[in-house]
Coordinates of C-alpha atoms in Angstrom, one line a residue:
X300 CA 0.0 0.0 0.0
X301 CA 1.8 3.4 -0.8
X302 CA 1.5 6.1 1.1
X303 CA -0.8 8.2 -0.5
X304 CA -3.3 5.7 -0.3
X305 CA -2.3 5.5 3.3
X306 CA -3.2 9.0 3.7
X307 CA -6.5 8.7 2.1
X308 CA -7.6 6.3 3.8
X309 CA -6.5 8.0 7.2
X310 CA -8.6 11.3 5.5
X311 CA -11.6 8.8 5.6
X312 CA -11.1 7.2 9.0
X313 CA -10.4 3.5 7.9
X314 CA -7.0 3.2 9.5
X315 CA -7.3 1.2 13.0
X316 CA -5.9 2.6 15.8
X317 CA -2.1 1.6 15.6
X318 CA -1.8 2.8 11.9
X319 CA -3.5 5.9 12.5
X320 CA -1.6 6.8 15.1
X321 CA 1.8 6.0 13.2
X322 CA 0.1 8.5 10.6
X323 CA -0.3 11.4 12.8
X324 CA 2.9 10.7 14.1
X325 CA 4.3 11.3 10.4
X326 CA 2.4 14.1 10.1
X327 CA 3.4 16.0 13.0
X328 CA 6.9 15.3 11.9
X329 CA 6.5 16.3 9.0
X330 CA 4.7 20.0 9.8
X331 CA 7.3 20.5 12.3
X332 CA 10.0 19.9 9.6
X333 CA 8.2 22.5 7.2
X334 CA 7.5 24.9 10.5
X335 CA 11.2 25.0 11.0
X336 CA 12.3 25.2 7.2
X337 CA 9.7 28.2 6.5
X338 CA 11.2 30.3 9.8
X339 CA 14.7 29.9 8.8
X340 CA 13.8 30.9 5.6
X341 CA 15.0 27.5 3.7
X342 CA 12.0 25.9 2.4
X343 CA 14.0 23.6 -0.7
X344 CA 12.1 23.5 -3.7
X345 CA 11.6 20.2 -5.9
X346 CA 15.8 20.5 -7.1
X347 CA 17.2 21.0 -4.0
X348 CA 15.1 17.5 -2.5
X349 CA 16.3 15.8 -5.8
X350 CA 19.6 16.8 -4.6
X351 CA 18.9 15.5 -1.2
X352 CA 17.6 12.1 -1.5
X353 CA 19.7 10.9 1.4
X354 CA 17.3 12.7 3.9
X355 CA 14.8 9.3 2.3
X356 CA 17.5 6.8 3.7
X357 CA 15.2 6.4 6.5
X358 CA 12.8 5.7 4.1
X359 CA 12.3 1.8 3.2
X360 CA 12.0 1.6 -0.4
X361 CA 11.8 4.2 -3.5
X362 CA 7.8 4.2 -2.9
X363 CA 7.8 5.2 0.4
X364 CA 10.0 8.7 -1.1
X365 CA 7.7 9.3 -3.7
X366 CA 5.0 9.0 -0.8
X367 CA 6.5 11.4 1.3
X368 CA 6.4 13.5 -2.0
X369 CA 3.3 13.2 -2.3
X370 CA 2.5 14.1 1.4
X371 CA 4.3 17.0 0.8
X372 CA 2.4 18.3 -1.7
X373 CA -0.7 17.8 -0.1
X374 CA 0.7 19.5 2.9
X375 CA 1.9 22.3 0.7
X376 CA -1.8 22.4 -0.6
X377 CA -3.3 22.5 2.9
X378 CA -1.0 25.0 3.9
X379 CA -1.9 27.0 0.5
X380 CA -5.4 26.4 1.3
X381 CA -5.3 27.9 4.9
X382 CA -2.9 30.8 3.7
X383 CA -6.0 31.5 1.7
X384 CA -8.7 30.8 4.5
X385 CA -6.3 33.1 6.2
X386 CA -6.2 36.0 4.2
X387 CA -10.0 35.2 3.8
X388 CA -10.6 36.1 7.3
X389 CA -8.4 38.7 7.3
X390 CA -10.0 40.3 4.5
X391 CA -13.4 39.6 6.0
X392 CA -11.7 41.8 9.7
X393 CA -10.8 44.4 7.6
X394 CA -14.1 44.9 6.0
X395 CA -15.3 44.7 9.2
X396 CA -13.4 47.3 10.7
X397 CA -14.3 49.3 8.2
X398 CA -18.0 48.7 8.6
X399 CA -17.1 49.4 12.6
X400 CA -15.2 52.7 11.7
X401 CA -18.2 54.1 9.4
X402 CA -20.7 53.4 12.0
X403 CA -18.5 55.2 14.6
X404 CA -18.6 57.9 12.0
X405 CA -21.9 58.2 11.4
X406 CA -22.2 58.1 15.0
X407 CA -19.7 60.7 15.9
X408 CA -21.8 62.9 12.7
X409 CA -25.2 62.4 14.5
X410 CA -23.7 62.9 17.8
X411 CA -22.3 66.4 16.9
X412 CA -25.1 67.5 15.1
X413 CA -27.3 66.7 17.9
X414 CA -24.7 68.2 20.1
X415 CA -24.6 71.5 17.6
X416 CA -28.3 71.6 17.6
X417 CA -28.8 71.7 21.5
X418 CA -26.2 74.2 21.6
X419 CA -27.7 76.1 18.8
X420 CA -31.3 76.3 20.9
X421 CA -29.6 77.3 24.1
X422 CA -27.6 80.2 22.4
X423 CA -30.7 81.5 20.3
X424 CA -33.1 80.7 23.9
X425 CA -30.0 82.9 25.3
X426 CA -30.4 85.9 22.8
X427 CA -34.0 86.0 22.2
X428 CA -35.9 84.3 24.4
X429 CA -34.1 83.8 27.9
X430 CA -34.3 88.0 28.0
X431 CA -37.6 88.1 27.8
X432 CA -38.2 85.5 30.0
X433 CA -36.1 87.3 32.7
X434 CA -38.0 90.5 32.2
X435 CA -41.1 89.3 32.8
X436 CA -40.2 88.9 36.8
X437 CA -39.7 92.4 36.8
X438 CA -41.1 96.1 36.1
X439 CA -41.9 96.4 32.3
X440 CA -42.4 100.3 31.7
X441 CA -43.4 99.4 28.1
X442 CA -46.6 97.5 29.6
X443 CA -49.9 98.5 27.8
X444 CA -51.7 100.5 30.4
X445 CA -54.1 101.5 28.3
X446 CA -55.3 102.0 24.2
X447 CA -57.3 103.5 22.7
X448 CA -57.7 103.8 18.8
X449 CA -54.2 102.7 18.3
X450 CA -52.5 105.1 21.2
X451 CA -51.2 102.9 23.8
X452 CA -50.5 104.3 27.3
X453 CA -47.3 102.6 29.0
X454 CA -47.6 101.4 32.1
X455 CA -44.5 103.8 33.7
X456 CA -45.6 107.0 31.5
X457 CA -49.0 106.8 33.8
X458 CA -47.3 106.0 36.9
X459 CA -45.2 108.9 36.4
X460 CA -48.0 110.9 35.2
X461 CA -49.9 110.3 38.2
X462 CA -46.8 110.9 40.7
X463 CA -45.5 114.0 39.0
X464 CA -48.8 115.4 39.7
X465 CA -49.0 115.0 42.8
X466 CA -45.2 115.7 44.4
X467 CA -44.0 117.8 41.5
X468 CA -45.6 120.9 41.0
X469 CA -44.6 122.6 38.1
X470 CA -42.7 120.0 36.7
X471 CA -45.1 117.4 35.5
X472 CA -44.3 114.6 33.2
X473 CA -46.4 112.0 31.2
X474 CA -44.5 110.2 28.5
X475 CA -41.1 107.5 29.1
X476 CA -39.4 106.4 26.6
X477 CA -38.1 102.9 27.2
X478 CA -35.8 100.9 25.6
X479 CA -35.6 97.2 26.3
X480 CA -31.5 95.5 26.5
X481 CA -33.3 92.3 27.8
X482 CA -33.0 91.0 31.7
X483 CA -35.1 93.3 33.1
X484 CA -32.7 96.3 32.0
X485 CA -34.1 99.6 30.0
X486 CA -32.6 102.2 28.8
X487 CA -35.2 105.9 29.9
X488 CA -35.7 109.2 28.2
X489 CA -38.1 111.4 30.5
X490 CA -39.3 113.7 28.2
X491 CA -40.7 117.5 29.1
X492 CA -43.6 117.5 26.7
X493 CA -44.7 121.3 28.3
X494 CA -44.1 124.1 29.6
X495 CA -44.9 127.6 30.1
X496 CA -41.3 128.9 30.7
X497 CA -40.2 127.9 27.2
X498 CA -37.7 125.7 28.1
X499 CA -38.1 122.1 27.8
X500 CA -35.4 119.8 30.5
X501 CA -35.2 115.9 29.5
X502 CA -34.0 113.4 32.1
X503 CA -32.2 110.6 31.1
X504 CA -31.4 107.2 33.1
X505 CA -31.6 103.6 33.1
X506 CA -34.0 101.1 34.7
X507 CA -32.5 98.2 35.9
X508 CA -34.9 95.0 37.6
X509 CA -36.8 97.4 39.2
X510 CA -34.4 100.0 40.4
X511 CA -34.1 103.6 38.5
X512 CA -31.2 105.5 38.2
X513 CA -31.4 109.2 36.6
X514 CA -28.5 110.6 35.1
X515 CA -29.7 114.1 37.0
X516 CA -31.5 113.7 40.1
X517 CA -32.1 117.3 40.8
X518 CA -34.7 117.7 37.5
X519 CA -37.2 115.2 39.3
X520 CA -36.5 115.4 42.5
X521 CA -39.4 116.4 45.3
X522 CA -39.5 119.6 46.7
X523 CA -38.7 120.0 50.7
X524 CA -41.4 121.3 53.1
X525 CA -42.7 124.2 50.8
X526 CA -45.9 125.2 52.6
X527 CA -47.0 127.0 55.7
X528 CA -50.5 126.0 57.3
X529 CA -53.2 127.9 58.2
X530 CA -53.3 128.3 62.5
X531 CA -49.9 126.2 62.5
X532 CA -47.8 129.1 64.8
X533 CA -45.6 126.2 65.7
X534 CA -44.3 126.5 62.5
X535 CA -42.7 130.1 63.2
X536 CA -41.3 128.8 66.6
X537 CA -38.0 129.6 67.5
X538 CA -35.7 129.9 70.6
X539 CA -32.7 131.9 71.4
X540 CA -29.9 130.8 74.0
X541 CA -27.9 133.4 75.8
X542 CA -24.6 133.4 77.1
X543 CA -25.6 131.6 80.2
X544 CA -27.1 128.9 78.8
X545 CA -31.0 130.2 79.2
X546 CA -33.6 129.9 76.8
X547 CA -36.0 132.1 75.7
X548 CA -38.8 131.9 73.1
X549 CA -38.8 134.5 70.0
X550 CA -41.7 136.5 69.1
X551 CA -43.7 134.2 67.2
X552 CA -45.6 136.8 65.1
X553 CA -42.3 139.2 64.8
X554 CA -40.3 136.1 63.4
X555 CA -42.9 135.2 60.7
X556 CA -42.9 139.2 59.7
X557 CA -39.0 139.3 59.5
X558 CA -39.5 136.0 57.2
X559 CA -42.1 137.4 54.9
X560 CA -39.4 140.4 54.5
X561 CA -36.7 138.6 53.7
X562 CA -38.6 136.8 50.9
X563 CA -39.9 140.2 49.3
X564 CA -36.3 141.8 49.4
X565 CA -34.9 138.7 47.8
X566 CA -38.0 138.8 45.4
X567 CA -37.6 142.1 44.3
X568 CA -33.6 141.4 43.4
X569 CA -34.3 138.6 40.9
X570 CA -34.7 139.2 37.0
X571 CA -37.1 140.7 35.5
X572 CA -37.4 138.4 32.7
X573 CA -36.2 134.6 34.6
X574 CA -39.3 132.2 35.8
X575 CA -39.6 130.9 38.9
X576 CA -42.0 128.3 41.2
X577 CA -43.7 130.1 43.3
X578 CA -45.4 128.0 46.3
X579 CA -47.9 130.4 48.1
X580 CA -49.2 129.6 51.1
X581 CA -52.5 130.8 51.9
X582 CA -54.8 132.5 55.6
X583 CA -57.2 130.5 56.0
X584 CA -58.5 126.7 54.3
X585 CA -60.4 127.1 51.6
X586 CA -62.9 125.2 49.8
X587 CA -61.9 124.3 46.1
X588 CA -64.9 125.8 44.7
X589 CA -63.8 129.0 46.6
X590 CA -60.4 129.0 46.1
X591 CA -61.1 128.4 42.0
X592 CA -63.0 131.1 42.2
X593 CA -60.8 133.6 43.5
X594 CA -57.5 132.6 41.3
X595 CA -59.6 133.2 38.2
X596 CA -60.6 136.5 39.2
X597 CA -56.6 136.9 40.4
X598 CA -55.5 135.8 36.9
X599 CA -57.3 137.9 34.8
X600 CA -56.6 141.0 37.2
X601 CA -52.8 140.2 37.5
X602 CA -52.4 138.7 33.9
X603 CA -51.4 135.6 35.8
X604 CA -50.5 132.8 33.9
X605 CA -53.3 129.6 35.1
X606 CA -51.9 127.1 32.6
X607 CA -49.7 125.6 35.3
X608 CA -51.4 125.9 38.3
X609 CA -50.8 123.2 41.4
X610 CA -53.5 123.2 44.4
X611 CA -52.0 121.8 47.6
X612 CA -54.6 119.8 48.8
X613 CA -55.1 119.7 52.8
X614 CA -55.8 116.3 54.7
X615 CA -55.4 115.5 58.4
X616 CA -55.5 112.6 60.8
X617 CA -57.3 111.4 63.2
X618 CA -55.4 113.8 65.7
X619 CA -55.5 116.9 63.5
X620 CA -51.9 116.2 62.1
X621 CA -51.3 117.5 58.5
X622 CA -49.1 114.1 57.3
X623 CA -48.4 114.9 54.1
X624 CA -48.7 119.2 53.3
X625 CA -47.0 118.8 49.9
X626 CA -49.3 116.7 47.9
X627 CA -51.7 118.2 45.3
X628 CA -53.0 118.0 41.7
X629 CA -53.3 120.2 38.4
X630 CA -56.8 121.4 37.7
X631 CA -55.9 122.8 34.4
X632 CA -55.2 119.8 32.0
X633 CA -52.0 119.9 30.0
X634 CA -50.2 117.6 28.1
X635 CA -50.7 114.1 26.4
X636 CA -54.5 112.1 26.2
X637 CA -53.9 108.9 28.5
X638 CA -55.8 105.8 28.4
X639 CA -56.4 103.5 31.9
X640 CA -58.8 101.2 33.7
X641 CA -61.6 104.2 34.0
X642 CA -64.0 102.1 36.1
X643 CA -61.6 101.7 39.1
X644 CA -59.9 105.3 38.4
X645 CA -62.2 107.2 37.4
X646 CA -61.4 110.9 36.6
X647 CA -57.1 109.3 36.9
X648 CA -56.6 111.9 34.7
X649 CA -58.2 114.9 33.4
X650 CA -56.6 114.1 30.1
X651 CA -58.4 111.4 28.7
X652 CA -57.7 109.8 24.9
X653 CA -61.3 108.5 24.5
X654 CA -63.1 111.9 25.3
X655 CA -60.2 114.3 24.2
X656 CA -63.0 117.2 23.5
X657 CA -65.1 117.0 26.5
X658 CA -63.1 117.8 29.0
X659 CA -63.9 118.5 32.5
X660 CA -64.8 121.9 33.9
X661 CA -62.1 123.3 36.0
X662 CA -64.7 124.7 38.4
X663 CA -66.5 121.5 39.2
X664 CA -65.4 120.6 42.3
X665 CA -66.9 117.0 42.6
X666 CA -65.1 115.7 39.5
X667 CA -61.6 117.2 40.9
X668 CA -62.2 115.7 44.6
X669 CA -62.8 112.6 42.1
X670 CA -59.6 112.6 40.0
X671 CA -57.2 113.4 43.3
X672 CA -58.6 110.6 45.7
X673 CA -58.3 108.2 42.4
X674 CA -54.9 109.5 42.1
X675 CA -53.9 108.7 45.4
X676 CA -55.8 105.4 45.0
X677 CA -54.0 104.5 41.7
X678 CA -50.5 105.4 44.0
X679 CA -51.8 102.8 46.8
X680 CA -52.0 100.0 44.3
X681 CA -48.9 100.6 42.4
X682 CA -45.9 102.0 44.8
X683 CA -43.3 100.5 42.2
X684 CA -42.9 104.6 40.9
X685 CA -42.8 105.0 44.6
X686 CA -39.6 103.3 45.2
X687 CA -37.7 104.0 41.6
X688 CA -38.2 107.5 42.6
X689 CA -36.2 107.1 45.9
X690 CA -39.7 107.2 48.1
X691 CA -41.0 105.0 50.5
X692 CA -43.5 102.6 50.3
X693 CA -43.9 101.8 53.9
X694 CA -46.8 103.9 54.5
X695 CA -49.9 102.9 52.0
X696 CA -52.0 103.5 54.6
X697 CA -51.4 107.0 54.4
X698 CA -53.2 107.1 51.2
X699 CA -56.5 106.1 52.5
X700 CA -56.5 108.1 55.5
X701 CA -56.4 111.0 52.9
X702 CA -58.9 109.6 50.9
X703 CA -61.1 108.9 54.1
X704 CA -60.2 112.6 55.1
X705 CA -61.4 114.2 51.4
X706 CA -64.7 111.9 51.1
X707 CA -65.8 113.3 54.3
X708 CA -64.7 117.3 54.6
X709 CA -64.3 117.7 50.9
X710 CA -61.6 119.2 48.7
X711 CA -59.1 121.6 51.3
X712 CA -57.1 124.1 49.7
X713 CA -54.1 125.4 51.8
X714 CA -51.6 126.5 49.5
X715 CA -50.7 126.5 45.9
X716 CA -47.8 126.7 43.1
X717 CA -47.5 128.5 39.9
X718 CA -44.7 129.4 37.3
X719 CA -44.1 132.7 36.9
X720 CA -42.1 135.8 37.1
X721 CA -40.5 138.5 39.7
X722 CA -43.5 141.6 38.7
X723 CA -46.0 138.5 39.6
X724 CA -44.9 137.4 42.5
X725 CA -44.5 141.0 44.4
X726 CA -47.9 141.4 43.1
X727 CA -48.9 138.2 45.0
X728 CA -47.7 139.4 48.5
X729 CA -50.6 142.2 48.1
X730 CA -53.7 139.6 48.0
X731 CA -55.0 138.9 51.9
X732 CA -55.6 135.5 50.7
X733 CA -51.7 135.3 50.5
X734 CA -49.7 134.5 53.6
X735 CA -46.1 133.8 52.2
X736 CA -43.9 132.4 49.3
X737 CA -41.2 130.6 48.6
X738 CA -39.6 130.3 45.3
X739 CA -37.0 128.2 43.6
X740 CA -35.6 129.4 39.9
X741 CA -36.5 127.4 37.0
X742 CA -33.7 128.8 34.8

């Protein structure tokens, strides 16, 4: 039997144990001949084993050589078949890897252009919507207050309106111009929309979550104790202290004379052509009807100037203390139509953008004790002007103890203010109605 059919029948398992085992013996030999030959790189081709036929003495006869041939062969074609298997599989890894690198690709792709797009809605939540957002926790001047035929009132231009009537006498403002930079920050242009002096003072500032800050305080700014009650002699109280310490009270009635001197001397140097607030005190209360009354009759005898006119309203407490003796309203409407919530304010103010050509009558004393209580209403249920303009806001119930005090004694006049000039004003101090004045220069 020769050895290739040896082999084949080892291929198909009909060798019995002994001569199978003498088979895989030969084999093993023989692959860890060829093992050795291929790493040092001398694997002899058909010549050289021609020219080696002693390595076949072992060998018994000239068949077994051209069997070992012939194993040889096979083996070569075995190992030529799993070289091929091999580079199969290898071929098959790097298709593979490629398949894994694209998919990491495409993932890596998706990834960042989920990534991109998150980042994209955060920085376009952060420039237009996240400003917005933040504003809403905070004052919005540019609130609709009120519209009317396509004019909106802002929320802050009728806050101001309503507070610059009633602490800033001559000096009355009802438009803001607001400018939104997003997070509760504006930039604000107080306009001067009139005036009787001819000069017209802008304010600006910036509004920032809540808090206002003017670039000028002084324009706005309220007035100090500018009135003198009626009966209040306290008022012209003084004391003088002598060398040893004593006390003594001055002339009460001789003080206020000296002080109603000095103001007419210092009158009577000013110019002839600069305007001034005036804030004239008055005798005695009046009612507003009365009071009305008289300054019309003074304004066309004097050639007074009525446009601007402030009443200083009177209000007590329940002890007969005077709170608040610089608070007051404008009769005489001037300036810009407003639009508001008429049914809880009614007669806010005596401007009004839905009945611009009935206005009210400056002589009816109902609708003004109307329009100040709603004013000082409105000022009890928005105190946010109260705080931007450096007041407190600690003392609402002041508001309705005036309001309480109107409803029941009516409309008290105790004082008043008016622009004007220096030929006026010495012409005031001649009225008995007229107790003293102090003025501040507008120029």
């Amino acid at each position: 039997m020769t050895y290739r059919e040896l082999l084949h029948l080892y291929k198909q398992g009909k060798l019995d144990t002994e001569k199978k085992k003498q088979v895989e013996a030969e084999i093993e030999k023989q692959d860890a001949i060829s093992e050795f030959l291929y790493e040092e790189g001398e694997i002899p081709d058909f010549s050289d084993l021609e020219k080696g036929e002693d390595c076949f003495n072992n060998l018994d006869d000239k068949n077994q050589k051209a069997e070992w041939q012939d194993s040889k062969i096979d083996g070569n074609i075995e190992k030529r078949q799993g070289n091929l298997q091999s580079k199969r599989e290898d071929d098959f890894n790097e298709q593979f890897m490629k398949e894994i690198r694209h998919s990491i690709r495409k993932a890596f792709i998706k990834m960042g252009t989920i990534v991109g797009a998150v980042v994209l809605i955060f920085v376009l939540c952060a420039v237009f919507i996240l400003p917005k957002a933040v504003s809403k926790f905070y004052y919005d001047p540019n609130e609709a207050a009120g519209a009317y035929e396509g004019m909106t009132t802002t929320r802050m231009s009728l806050d101001l309106s309503v507070y610059s009537e009633l602490y800033l006498p001559g000096n009355y403002r009802d438009q803001v111009n607001a400018v939104s930079r997003g997070y509760g920050e504006y930039d604000i242009v107080i306009p001067q929309t009139y005036t009787w002096t001819g000069k017209f003072t802008s304010v600006s500032g910036r509004l920032v979550r809540g808090k206002l800050t003017l670039y000028d305080n002084n324009i706005l700014s309220r007035p100090a104790l500018m009135f003198y009650l009626p009966g209040d002699e306290n008022a012209w109280e003084a004391w003088e202290t002598d060398e040893n310490g004593k006390e003594t009270k001055v002339d009460t009635e001789a003080r206020k004379q000296e002080s109603i001197q000095y103001s007419k001397e210092e009158i009577s140097g000013y110019n002839d052509n600069d305007w001034y607030t005036a804030y004239v005190s008055i005798n005695e209360l009046m009612d507003y009807k009365d009071f009305i009354g008289w300054f019309e009759k003074l304004s066309d005898k004097k050639d007074l100037e009525w446009g601007n006119l402030w009443c200083a309203v009177h209000t007590e407490e329940e002890d007969g203390y005077c709170s608040e003796p610089n608070i007051g309203f404008c009769p005489y409407a001037s300036g810009s139509g407003m639009s508001w919530d008429k049914d809880k304010y009614p007669y806010l103010s005596l401007l009004d953008n839905a009945d611009a050509y009935n206005e009210a009558e400056v002589t009816d004393a109902d609708i003004m004790q109307t329009h100040f209580t709603s004013m000082l209403s409105y000022m009890q249920d928005h105190d946010d002007i109260l705080s931007m303009m450096g007041q407190s806001t600690d003392y609402q119930e002041d508001y309705q103890n005036m309001i309480d005090y109107v409803k029941k004694n009516g409309l008290k006049i105790h004082g008043f203010a008016i622009s004007t000039k220096k030929k006026t004003l010495l012409e005031l101090y001649k009225e008995d109605v007229v107790s003293y004045i102090q003025t501040t220069p507008q120029n």
